[in-house]
Coordinates of C-alpha atoms and ligand atoms in Angstrom, one line a residue:
M1 CA -72.8 -72.6 100.3
L2 CA -69.7 -74.6 99.8
T3 CA -70.8 -76.9 102.5
I4 CA -74.0 -77.6 100.8
A5 CA -72.4 -77.9 97.4
A6 CA -69.9 -80.4 98.9
F7 CA -72.8 -82.5 100.4
F8 CA -74.7 -82.2 97.1
F9 CA -71.7 -83.5 95.1
S10 CA -70.8 -86.3 97.4
Q11 CA -72.5 -89.6 97.1
R12 CA -72.4 -92.9 99.0
G13 CA -73.7 -95.9 97.2
S14 CA -75.1 -99.1 98.5
G15 CA -73.7 -101.1 95.8
S16 CA -77.0 -102.3 94.1
G17 CA -75.6 -102.1 90.7
E18 CA -77.6 -99.0 90.1
T19 CA -75.8 -96.7 92.5
L20 CA -72.6 -95.0 91.8
P21 CA -69.4 -96.0 93.8
P22 CA -69.0 -94.2 97.1
G23 CA -66.8 -91.2 97.4
T24 CA -66.8 -87.4 96.9
T25 CA -66.4 -85.3 93.9
G26 CA -65.1 -82.5 96.1
W27 CA -65.6 -78.8 95.4
P28 CA -67.2 -77.6 92.1
I29 CA -64.6 -77.0 89.4
L30 CA -61.6 -77.8 91.7
G31 CA -62.9 -81.4 92.3
E32 CA -60.3 -83.1 94.6
N33 CA -57.2 -81.9 92.6
V34 CA -55.8 -80.0 95.5
K35 CA -56.1 -82.9 98.0
F36 CA -54.7 -85.3 95.5
A37 CA -51.6 -83.0 94.8
W38 CA -51.2 -82.1 98.5
E39 CA -51.4 -85.6 100.0
G40 CA -49.7 -87.5 97.2
S41 CA -51.3 -90.4 95.4
E42 CA -50.3 -93.0 98.1
K43 CA -52.0 -91.3 101.0
Y44 CA -54.8 -90.0 98.8
V45 CA -55.9 -93.5 97.6
T46 CA -55.1 -95.5 100.8
D47 CA -57.2 -93.0 103.0
R48 CA -60.1 -93.3 100.6
M49 CA -60.0 -97.0 100.4
K50 CA -60.4 -97.2 104.1
K51 CA -63.0 -94.5 104.1
Y52 CA -65.2 -95.5 101.2
S53 CA -64.4 -98.9 99.7
S54 CA -61.4 -101.1 99.1
D55 CA -62.8 -102.0 95.6
V56 CA -63.8 -98.7 94.0
F57 CA -64.5 -95.1 94.8
Q58 CA -65.5 -92.0 92.8
T59 CA -63.8 -88.6 92.9
S60 CA -63.2 -85.7 90.4
L61 CA -59.7 -85.0 89.1
M62 CA -58.6 -82.8 86.3
G63 CA -62.2 -81.6 85.7
E64 CA -63.4 -85.1 85.0
K65 CA -65.7 -87.5 87.0
M66 CA -63.4 -90.2 87.8
V67 CA -63.6 -93.7 89.4
I68 CA -60.5 -95.2 91.1
F69 CA -60.4 -99.0 90.8
C70 CA -58.5 -100.6 93.7
G71 CA -56.8 -103.8 94.7
P72 CA -55.9 -106.8 92.4
Q73 CA -59.6 -107.2 91.4
G74 CA -59.7 -103.5 90.2
N75 CA -56.5 -103.8 88.4
K76 CA -57.6 -107.1 86.8
F77 CA -60.9 -105.6 85.7
L78 CA -59.3 -102.6 84.0
F79 CA -56.4 -104.5 82.4
T80 CA -58.5 -107.4 81.0
N81 CA -61.4 -105.1 79.7
A82 CA -59.1 -102.7 77.9
N83 CA -60.6 -101.8 74.4
K84 CA -63.9 -103.6 75.4
L85 CA -65.4 -101.6 78.1
L86 CA -62.6 -99.0 78.3
T87 CA -60.2 -97.1 76.1
S88 CA -57.0 -95.2 77.0
W89 CA -57.3 -91.5 77.9
W90 CA -55.1 -88.7 78.8
P91 CA -56.1 -85.2 79.9
Q92 CA -56.4 -82.6 77.2
S93 CA -53.9 -80.3 78.9
I94 CA -51.2 -83.0 78.4
K95 CA -52.1 -83.5 74.8
K96 CA -51.8 -79.8 74.3
A97 CA -48.2 -79.8 75.6
L98 CA -47.2 -82.8 73.5
L99 CA -49.1 -82.9 70.2
F100 CA -49.5 -80.7 67.1
P101 CA -52.7 -78.7 67.4
E102 CA -54.6 -80.6 64.7
F103 CA -54.4 -83.7 67.0
Y104 CA -55.7 -82.0 70.2
E105 CA -59.3 -83.3 69.7
D106 CA -58.4 -86.8 68.6
S107 CA -58.6 -89.5 71.2
L108 CA -55.3 -91.1 72.4
K109 CA -56.3 -94.2 70.5
E110 CA -56.5 -92.3 67.3
V111 CA -53.3 -90.5 67.8
T112 CA -51.4 -93.7 68.4
A113 CA -53.4 -95.9 66.2
V114 CA -51.0 -96.6 63.3
M115 CA -48.0 -96.8 65.5
S116 CA -49.3 -98.6 68.5
S117 CA -48.7 -102.2 67.4
F118 CA -45.6 -101.2 65.7
T119 CA -44.2 -99.6 68.9
H120 CA -45.0 -102.8 70.8
S121 CA -43.2 -104.8 68.1
I122 CA -40.0 -102.7 68.1
L123 CA -39.9 -102.7 71.8
K124 CA -40.1 -106.6 72.2
P125 CA -37.1 -108.5 73.7
E126 CA -36.1 -110.0 70.3
A127 CA -35.9 -106.6 68.8
L128 CA -34.1 -105.0 71.7
K129 CA -31.3 -107.5 72.0
Q130 CA -29.3 -105.6 69.4
Y131 CA -29.3 -102.5 71.5
I132 CA -27.6 -104.1 74.6
P133 CA -24.0 -103.4 73.4
V134 CA -25.1 -99.8 72.5
M135 CA -26.6 -99.3 76.2
D136 CA -23.4 -100.9 77.7
S137 CA -20.9 -98.8 75.7
L138 CA -22.8 -95.6 76.5
A139 CA -23.1 -96.6 80.2
R140 CA -19.4 -97.2 80.5
Q141 CA -18.5 -94.0 78.8
H142 CA -20.9 -92.1 81.0
I143 CA -19.5 -93.6 84.2
E144 CA -15.9 -92.9 83.2
Q145 CA -16.7 -89.3 82.3
E146 CA -19.3 -88.3 84.8
W147 CA -18.9 -90.5 87.8
A148 CA -15.4 -91.9 88.1
P149 CA -13.4 -88.6 88.2
N150 CA -15.4 -87.3 91.1
K151 CA -15.6 -88.0 94.9
Q152 CA -19.3 -87.0 95.1
V153 CA -22.0 -86.9 92.5
K154 CA -25.8 -86.4 92.3
V155 CA -27.5 -89.6 91.1
F156 CA -30.8 -88.2 89.8
P157 CA -29.5 -85.6 87.4
L158 CA -26.9 -88.1 86.0
S159 CA -29.4 -90.8 85.6
K160 CA -31.6 -88.3 83.6
K161 CA -28.7 -87.4 81.4
Y162 CA -27.8 -91.1 80.7
T163 CA -31.5 -91.9 80.0
F164 CA -31.9 -89.0 77.7
D165 CA -28.7 -89.6 75.8
L166 CA -29.6 -93.2 75.3
A167 CA -33.1 -92.5 74.1
C168 CA -31.7 -89.9 71.6
K169 CA -29.2 -92.6 70.3
L170 CA -31.5 -95.5 70.2
F171 CA -34.7 -93.7 69.0
M172 CA -33.1 -91.4 66.5
N173 CA -29.3 -92.0 66.2
V174 CA -28.6 -88.6 67.6
D175 CA -25.3 -88.6 69.6
D176 CA -23.8 -85.2 69.1
P177 CA -23.9 -83.5 72.5
A178 CA -24.8 -80.0 71.0
H179 CA -27.7 -81.7 69.2
I180 CA -28.9 -83.6 72.3
K181 CA -28.9 -80.3 74.2
R182 CA -31.2 -78.7 71.5
L183 CA -33.7 -81.4 72.4
A184 CA -33.0 -81.7 76.1
D185 CA -33.4 -78.1 77.1
P186 CA -37.0 -77.7 75.7
F187 CA -37.8 -81.2 76.6
R188 CA -37.0 -80.4 80.3
L189 CA -39.6 -77.6 80.1
V190 CA -42.2 -80.2 78.9
T191 CA -41.5 -82.7 81.7
N192 CA -41.4 -79.9 84.4
G193 CA -44.7 -78.5 83.4
M194 CA -46.9 -81.0 81.7
F195 CA -48.4 -82.4 85.0
S196 CA -48.6 -79.0 86.7
V197 CA -51.9 -76.9 87.0
P198 CA -52.9 -76.3 83.4
I199 CA -52.9 -72.5 83.5
D200 CA -51.4 -71.1 80.4
L201 CA -50.0 -67.7 81.4
P202 CA -46.6 -66.3 80.6
T203 CA -44.8 -67.4 83.9
T204 CA -46.5 -70.7 84.7
A205 CA -44.8 -74.1 84.5
Y206 CA -47.7 -75.2 82.2
N207 CA -46.9 -72.3 79.8
G208 CA -43.3 -73.6 79.8
A209 CA -44.5 -77.1 78.8
I210 CA -46.4 -75.7 75.9
K211 CA -43.5 -73.7 74.6
G212 CA -41.0 -76.5 75.2
G213 CA -43.4 -78.9 73.4
K214 CA -43.5 -76.6 70.3
M215 CA -39.6 -76.4 70.3
V216 CA -39.2 -80.2 70.7
R217 CA -41.7 -80.8 67.9
A218 CA -39.9 -78.4 65.6
E219 CA -36.6 -80.1 66.2
L220 CA -38.1 -83.5 65.7
L221 CA -39.6 -82.5 62.3
K222 CA -36.1 -81.4 61.2
I223 CA -34.6 -84.7 62.2
I224 CA -37.4 -86.7 60.6
G225 CA -37.3 -84.6 57.3
H226 CA -33.5 -85.1 57.2
R227 CA -33.9 -88.8 57.7
R228 CA -36.6 -89.1 55.0
K229 CA -34.2 -87.6 52.5
E230 CA -31.5 -90.1 53.5
L231 CA -34.1 -92.8 53.1
T232 CA -34.9 -91.8 49.6
K233 CA -31.2 -92.1 48.9
Q234 CA -31.7 -95.8 50.0
S235 CA -29.1 -95.5 52.9
E236 CA -31.6 -96.7 55.4
T237 CA -32.6 -99.8 53.5
E238 CA -29.0 -100.6 52.8
G239 CA -28.2 -101.4 56.4
G240 CA -28.0 -97.8 57.6
H241 CA -29.0 -96.7 61.1
Q242 CA -31.3 -99.3 62.7
D243 CA -32.8 -96.9 65.3
L244 CA -36.5 -96.7 66.0
L245 CA -37.0 -93.8 63.7
S246 CA -35.6 -95.5 60.6
R247 CA -38.1 -98.2 61.2
M248 CA -41.0 -95.8 61.8
L249 CA -40.3 -94.1 58.5
L250 CA -41.3 -97.3 56.8
V251 CA -44.5 -98.1 58.7
K252 CA -47.7 -98.0 56.6
D253 CA -51.3 -97.5 57.6
E254 CA -54.2 -99.9 56.5
E255 CA -54.4 -98.1 53.1
G256 CA -50.8 -98.7 52.6
N257 CA -49.7 -95.1 53.0
I258 CA -46.6 -94.2 55.0
C259 CA -47.1 -92.1 58.1
S260 CA -46.8 -88.3 58.0
D261 CA -43.8 -86.7 59.7
K262 CA -46.2 -85.2 62.3
V263 CA -47.7 -88.6 63.2
I264 CA -44.1 -90.0 63.7
S265 CA -43.1 -86.9 65.7
N266 CA -46.2 -87.4 68.0
N267 CA -45.1 -91.0 68.6
I268 CA -41.4 -90.2 69.3
I269 CA -42.4 -87.5 71.7
G270 CA -44.7 -90.0 73.4
L271 CA -41.9 -92.5 73.7
L272 CA -39.5 -89.7 75.0
V273 CA -42.0 -88.6 77.6
A274 CA -43.1 -92.2 78.7
S275 CA -39.5 -93.4 79.1
F276 CA -37.6 -90.4 80.5
E277 CA -38.8 -89.6 84.0
T278 CA -39.9 -93.2 84.7
T279 CA -36.6 -94.9 83.8
S280 CA -34.5 -92.1 85.3
S281 CA -36.4 -92.5 88.6
A282 CA -36.2 -96.3 88.5
V283 CA -32.4 -96.2 88.1
T284 CA -32.1 -93.6 90.8
F285 CA -34.0 -95.4 93.4
V286 CA -32.2 -98.7 92.6
L287 CA -29.0 -97.0 93.3
K288 CA -30.4 -95.5 96.4
H289 CA -31.4 -98.9 97.7
L290 CA -28.0 -100.4 96.9
A291 CA -26.4 -97.6 98.9
D292 CA -28.8 -98.1 101.8
F293 CA -28.3 -102.0 102.1
P294 CA -24.6 -102.9 101.7
H295 CA -25.5 -106.7 102.2
I296 CA -27.8 -106.4 99.1
Y297 CA -25.1 -104.4 97.2
D298 CA -22.6 -107.2 98.0
Q299 CA -24.8 -109.9 96.4
V300 CA -25.4 -107.8 93.3
Y301 CA -21.6 -107.2 93.1
K302 CA -21.0 -111.0 93.3
E303 CA -23.5 -111.6 90.5
V304 CA -22.0 -108.8 88.4
M305 CA -18.4 -110.0 88.9
A306 CA -19.3 -113.5 87.9
T307 CA -20.1 -112.1 84.5
A308 CA -17.4 -109.6 84.4
K309 CA -14.7 -112.1 84.9
T310 CA -15.8 -114.0 81.7
K311 CA -15.3 -110.9 79.6
G312 CA -12.4 -109.3 77.9
P313 CA -11.8 -105.6 78.7
N314 CA -13.5 -104.2 75.5
E315 CA -16.1 -107.0 75.3
L316 CA -19.6 -105.6 75.6
L317 CA -22.6 -107.1 77.4
T318 CA -24.9 -109.4 75.5
W319 CA -28.5 -110.6 76.0
E320 CA -27.2 -113.9 77.6
D321 CA -25.2 -111.8 80.2
I322 CA -28.3 -109.8 81.2
E323 CA -30.4 -112.9 81.5
K324 CA -28.0 -114.1 84.2
M325 CA -28.7 -111.0 86.4
K326 CA -31.6 -112.7 88.2
Y327 CA -30.8 -111.4 91.7
S328 CA -30.1 -107.9 90.5
W329 CA -33.5 -107.9 88.7
N330 CA -35.3 -108.9 91.9
V331 CA -33.5 -106.0 93.6
A332 CA -34.6 -103.6 90.9
R333 CA -38.3 -104.9 91.1
E334 CA -38.3 -104.6 94.8
S335 CA -37.1 -100.9 94.5
I336 CA -39.8 -100.3 91.8
R337 CA -42.4 -101.7 94.1
L338 CA -41.5 -99.4 97.0
T339 CA -41.0 -96.3 94.8
P340 CA -43.0 -96.9 91.7
P341 CA -41.8 -94.7 88.8
A342 CA -45.4 -94.5 87.4
Q343 CA -48.4 -94.0 89.7
G344 CA -51.0 -95.6 87.4
A345 CA -53.0 -94.7 84.3
F346 CA -56.3 -93.4 83.1
R347 CA -58.9 -94.9 80.9
E348 CA -62.3 -93.7 79.6
T349 CA -65.4 -95.9 79.8
L350 CA -67.0 -96.7 76.4
T351 CA -70.3 -98.0 77.9
D352 CA -72.1 -98.2 81.2
F353 CA -71.1 -101.2 83.2
T354 CA -71.1 -102.7 86.7
F355 CA -68.1 -103.3 89.0
A356 CA -68.1 -104.5 92.6
S357 CA -72.0 -104.0 92.3
F358 CA -71.6 -100.3 91.6
K359 CA -72.6 -98.6 88.4
I360 CA -69.8 -97.1 86.3
P361 CA -71.3 -94.6 83.7
K362 CA -70.3 -94.3 80.1
G363 CA -67.9 -91.3 79.6
W364 CA -66.5 -91.3 83.0
K365 CA -62.7 -91.6 83.5
T366 CA -61.1 -94.3 85.5
F367 CA -57.7 -94.5 87.3
W368 CA -55.8 -97.5 88.6
N369 CA -53.0 -96.8 91.1
V370 CA -50.0 -98.8 92.2
Y371 CA -50.4 -98.0 95.8
T372 CA -53.7 -99.9 96.1
T373 CA -51.6 -103.0 96.2
H374 CA -47.8 -102.3 96.4
K375 CA -47.9 -101.2 99.9
N376 CA -50.8 -103.5 101.1
P377 CA -49.6 -106.0 103.8
D378 CA -52.1 -108.5 102.5
Y379 CA -50.0 -108.9 99.3
F380 CA -46.7 -107.8 100.6
P381 CA -46.0 -108.6 104.3
E382 CA -44.1 -105.9 106.1
P383 CA -44.6 -103.6 103.0
E384 CA -42.1 -101.0 104.0
K385 CA -39.3 -103.6 104.3
F386 CA -36.8 -103.8 101.3
D387 CA -36.9 -107.5 100.6
P388 CA -35.9 -108.7 97.1
S389 CA -36.7 -112.4 98.0
R390 CA -40.4 -111.5 97.5
F391 CA -39.7 -112.0 93.8
E392 CA -38.2 -115.4 94.2
G393 CA -40.2 -118.5 93.1
S394 CA -43.6 -117.7 91.7
G395 CA -43.3 -114.1 93.2
P396 CA -46.2 -111.8 94.2
K397 CA -49.9 -112.8 93.5
P398 CA -51.3 -111.8 90.0
Y399 CA -52.4 -108.2 89.6
T400 CA -50.6 -107.1 92.9
F401 CA -47.2 -106.0 91.5
V402 CA -48.2 -103.7 88.6
P403 CA -45.5 -101.0 88.0
F404 CA -46.0 -101.3 84.2
G405 CA -49.9 -101.9 84.2
G406 CA -51.2 -105.1 82.7
G407 CA -53.2 -106.6 79.8
P408 CA -53.1 -105.1 76.3
G409 CA -52.5 -101.6 77.6
M410 CA -49.3 -102.7 79.5
C411 CA -46.4 -100.5 79.1
P412 CA -44.7 -101.4 75.8
G413 CA -41.3 -100.1 77.1
K414 CA -41.1 -102.6 80.0
E415 CA -38.4 -104.6 78.5
Y416 CA -36.4 -101.5 77.4
A417 CA -36.6 -100.2 80.9
R418 CA -35.4 -103.6 82.3
L419 CA -32.4 -103.7 80.0
E420 CA -31.5 -100.1 80.7
I421 CA -31.8 -100.6 84.5
L422 CA -29.8 -103.8 84.5
V423 CA -27.0 -102.5 82.1
F424 CA -26.7 -99.3 84.3
M425 CA -26.7 -101.3 87.5
Y426 CA -24.0 -103.7 86.1
N427 CA -21.7 -100.8 85.1
V428 CA -22.1 -98.9 88.3
V429 CA -21.7 -101.8 90.7
K430 CA -18.8 -103.2 88.7
R431 CA -16.9 -99.9 88.9
L432 CA -17.9 -98.3 92.2
K433 CA -19.6 -98.3 95.7
L434 CA -22.0 -95.6 96.8
E435 CA -22.6 -94.0 100.1
R436 CA -25.4 -91.6 100.7
V437 CA -24.5 -88.1 101.8
N438 CA -27.9 -87.4 103.4
P439 CA -29.5 -90.7 104.5
N440 CA -32.6 -88.6 105.5
E441 CA -33.2 -86.9 102.1
K442 CA -36.8 -86.5 101.4
I443 CA -38.7 -87.7 98.4
T444 CA -41.0 -85.6 96.4
Y445 CA -43.5 -86.7 93.8
H446 CA -43.7 -85.0 90.3
S447 CA -44.8 -87.5 87.7
S448 CA -42.2 -89.9 89.2
P449 CA -40.7 -90.1 92.7
T450 CA -37.8 -87.6 92.9
P451 CA -35.1 -87.2 95.6
M452 CA -35.4 -83.6 96.8
E453 CA -31.6 -83.0 96.7
G454 CA -30.9 -85.1 93.6
L455 CA -29.6 -88.0 95.7
P456 CA -26.0 -86.9 96.4
V457 CA -23.6 -89.8 97.0
R458 CA -20.0 -90.3 97.9
I459 CA -18.3 -92.8 95.6
K460 CA -15.5 -95.3 96.1
L461 CA -14.0 -96.8 93.0
H462 CA -13.1 -100.5 93.0
E463 CA -9.5 -101.2 92.3
N464 CA -8.8 -103.3 89.2
N465 CA -12.2 -103.0 87.6
Ligands
HEM501 C1 -39.4 -98.1 84.8 C2 -39.8 -97.6 83.7 C3 -41.2 -97.5 83.3 C4 -42.4 -97.7 84.0 C5 -42.5 -97.9 85.4 C6 -43.5 -97.5 83.0 C7 -44.8 -97.6 83.3 C8 -45.9 -97.4 82.4 C9 -47.2 -97.5 82.9 C10 -47.9 -97.7 84.2 C11 -48.0 -97.2 81.7 C12 -49.5 -97.2 81.5 C13 -50.0 -98.6 81.4 C14 -51.6 -98.5 81.3 O1 -52.1 -97.7 80.5 O2 -52.2 -99.2 82.1 C15 -47.0 -97.0 80.7 C16 -47.4 -96.7 79.3 C17 -46.4 -96.5 78.3 N1 -45.2 -96.6 78.4 FE1 -44.1 -97.0 80.1 N2 -43.0 -97.2 81.8 C18 -41.6 -97.3 81.9 C19 -40.7 -97.1 80.8 C20 -41.0 -96.9 79.5 C21 -40.1 -96.9 78.4 C22 -38.6 -97.1 78.6 C23 -40.8 -96.7 77.3 C24 -40.3 -96.6 75.9 C25 -39.2 -96.9 75.4 C26 -42.3 -96.6 77.7 C27 -43.3 -96.4 76.7 C28 -44.6 -96.4 77.2 C29 -45.7 -96.0 76.2 C30 -45.5 -95.7 74.7 C31 -46.8 -96.1 77.0 C32 -48.3 -95.9 76.4 C33 -48.8 -97.2 75.9 C34 -50.3 -97.0 75.3 O3 -51.0 -96.2 75.8 O4 -50.6 -97.8 74.5 N3 -42.3 -96.8 79.0 N4 -45.7 -97.1 81.1

């Protein structure tokens, strides 16, 4: 019966514009979830591109009929038709872990409507410039306390700690360690379980994510309520804390009403989730690659020291200093190409349309995936080779290097991530050199690539820095 069902559910189109893309929707109910999870998204998409089509194929994931768009053409189509043919979409199970129950049924667009353009504006380079000294002083303090006193450290947990501490400070001006812990502990439950199989039973990871989400939201409401009171006392407008929350409290919708505390909480939790694993993973793998390739480390060190020599001992980094880190950014981008922190993103189709001569029906979900281009030798010769020079000159072809997506739906935190990565790189490289304890450590994939042992490294401090 299962064989007949699999045959029945699989379709191969001839590309007449009336046929659906080739591919299989797998087993009823289960779809291809197990294969996707088992194989990992890189193998899953590259195998199917070879088997079905390098443009587009169909599958079923998370209980939804889904079309995977591939290659630069697929990426271009999804990025440039955002909001025209498609809208953003996340599985209901993830919304349940993150949002207040009254928002479960709303589309992602509705949930983020008021804040979306505001989020883009507060995360623009001009707005972020003022945060560079905060990033720098926190990174210095973090390295002196957590790295420098030790002979050996684990990079991944420390990157996560730095990323979360920084987000708490810059998003909400929370810097008391006990308060950060009250947010970090339940937040860990959310990130550990939100992408797991959505079975809500007492011992499951998904159940942990639901419980953790509830606790994070309760804590956020307390913080927001407290800040509103401060705002009414005028402290915010009189040059008080210029974190993201203080600005969110003043955002008004089209009718001129300020946003409710719950809407603000939804957006803060969205920012925390979107930034946490991605940036922690990015920082971790940049440092892994610096440890793996000493000649690349040496060039980054040279670039870092050229700036460091111009600064006084307590002088913090500025925008101009970061802009000089061109080679370091190429190294970071090459690391992100090889171990992309985010795998891709979903959309929902708003109407029927045709792509690569195949019909894409209204209501289906779509997915683009970094691996359809990042490891393709047509766009990145010798794709497994770590070579930052790929980003010199005009760099990769359009729509081939897409770690942050593209078009209007592109990650609004791209610049925040760039600054955080470069500031952290600067501080680590200036102060120490890394040597991997286990050069054969395996990588596993949660929402972002994760070193299985946490990336233990031996550290050697530079003298005089
Ligand atoms: C290296 C780090 C990061 C990577 C690789 C990354 C990647 C991505 C990707 C691929 C998307 C989906 C784009 C699409 O829908 O096509 C996304 C969305 C998003 N990211 Fe990031 N991101 C990173 C860091 C951040 C940071 C630091 C923030 C916030 C400070 C952030 C906030 C967001 C938000 C709010 C969205 C949803 C945007 C929307 O749906 O309108 N991200 N990110």
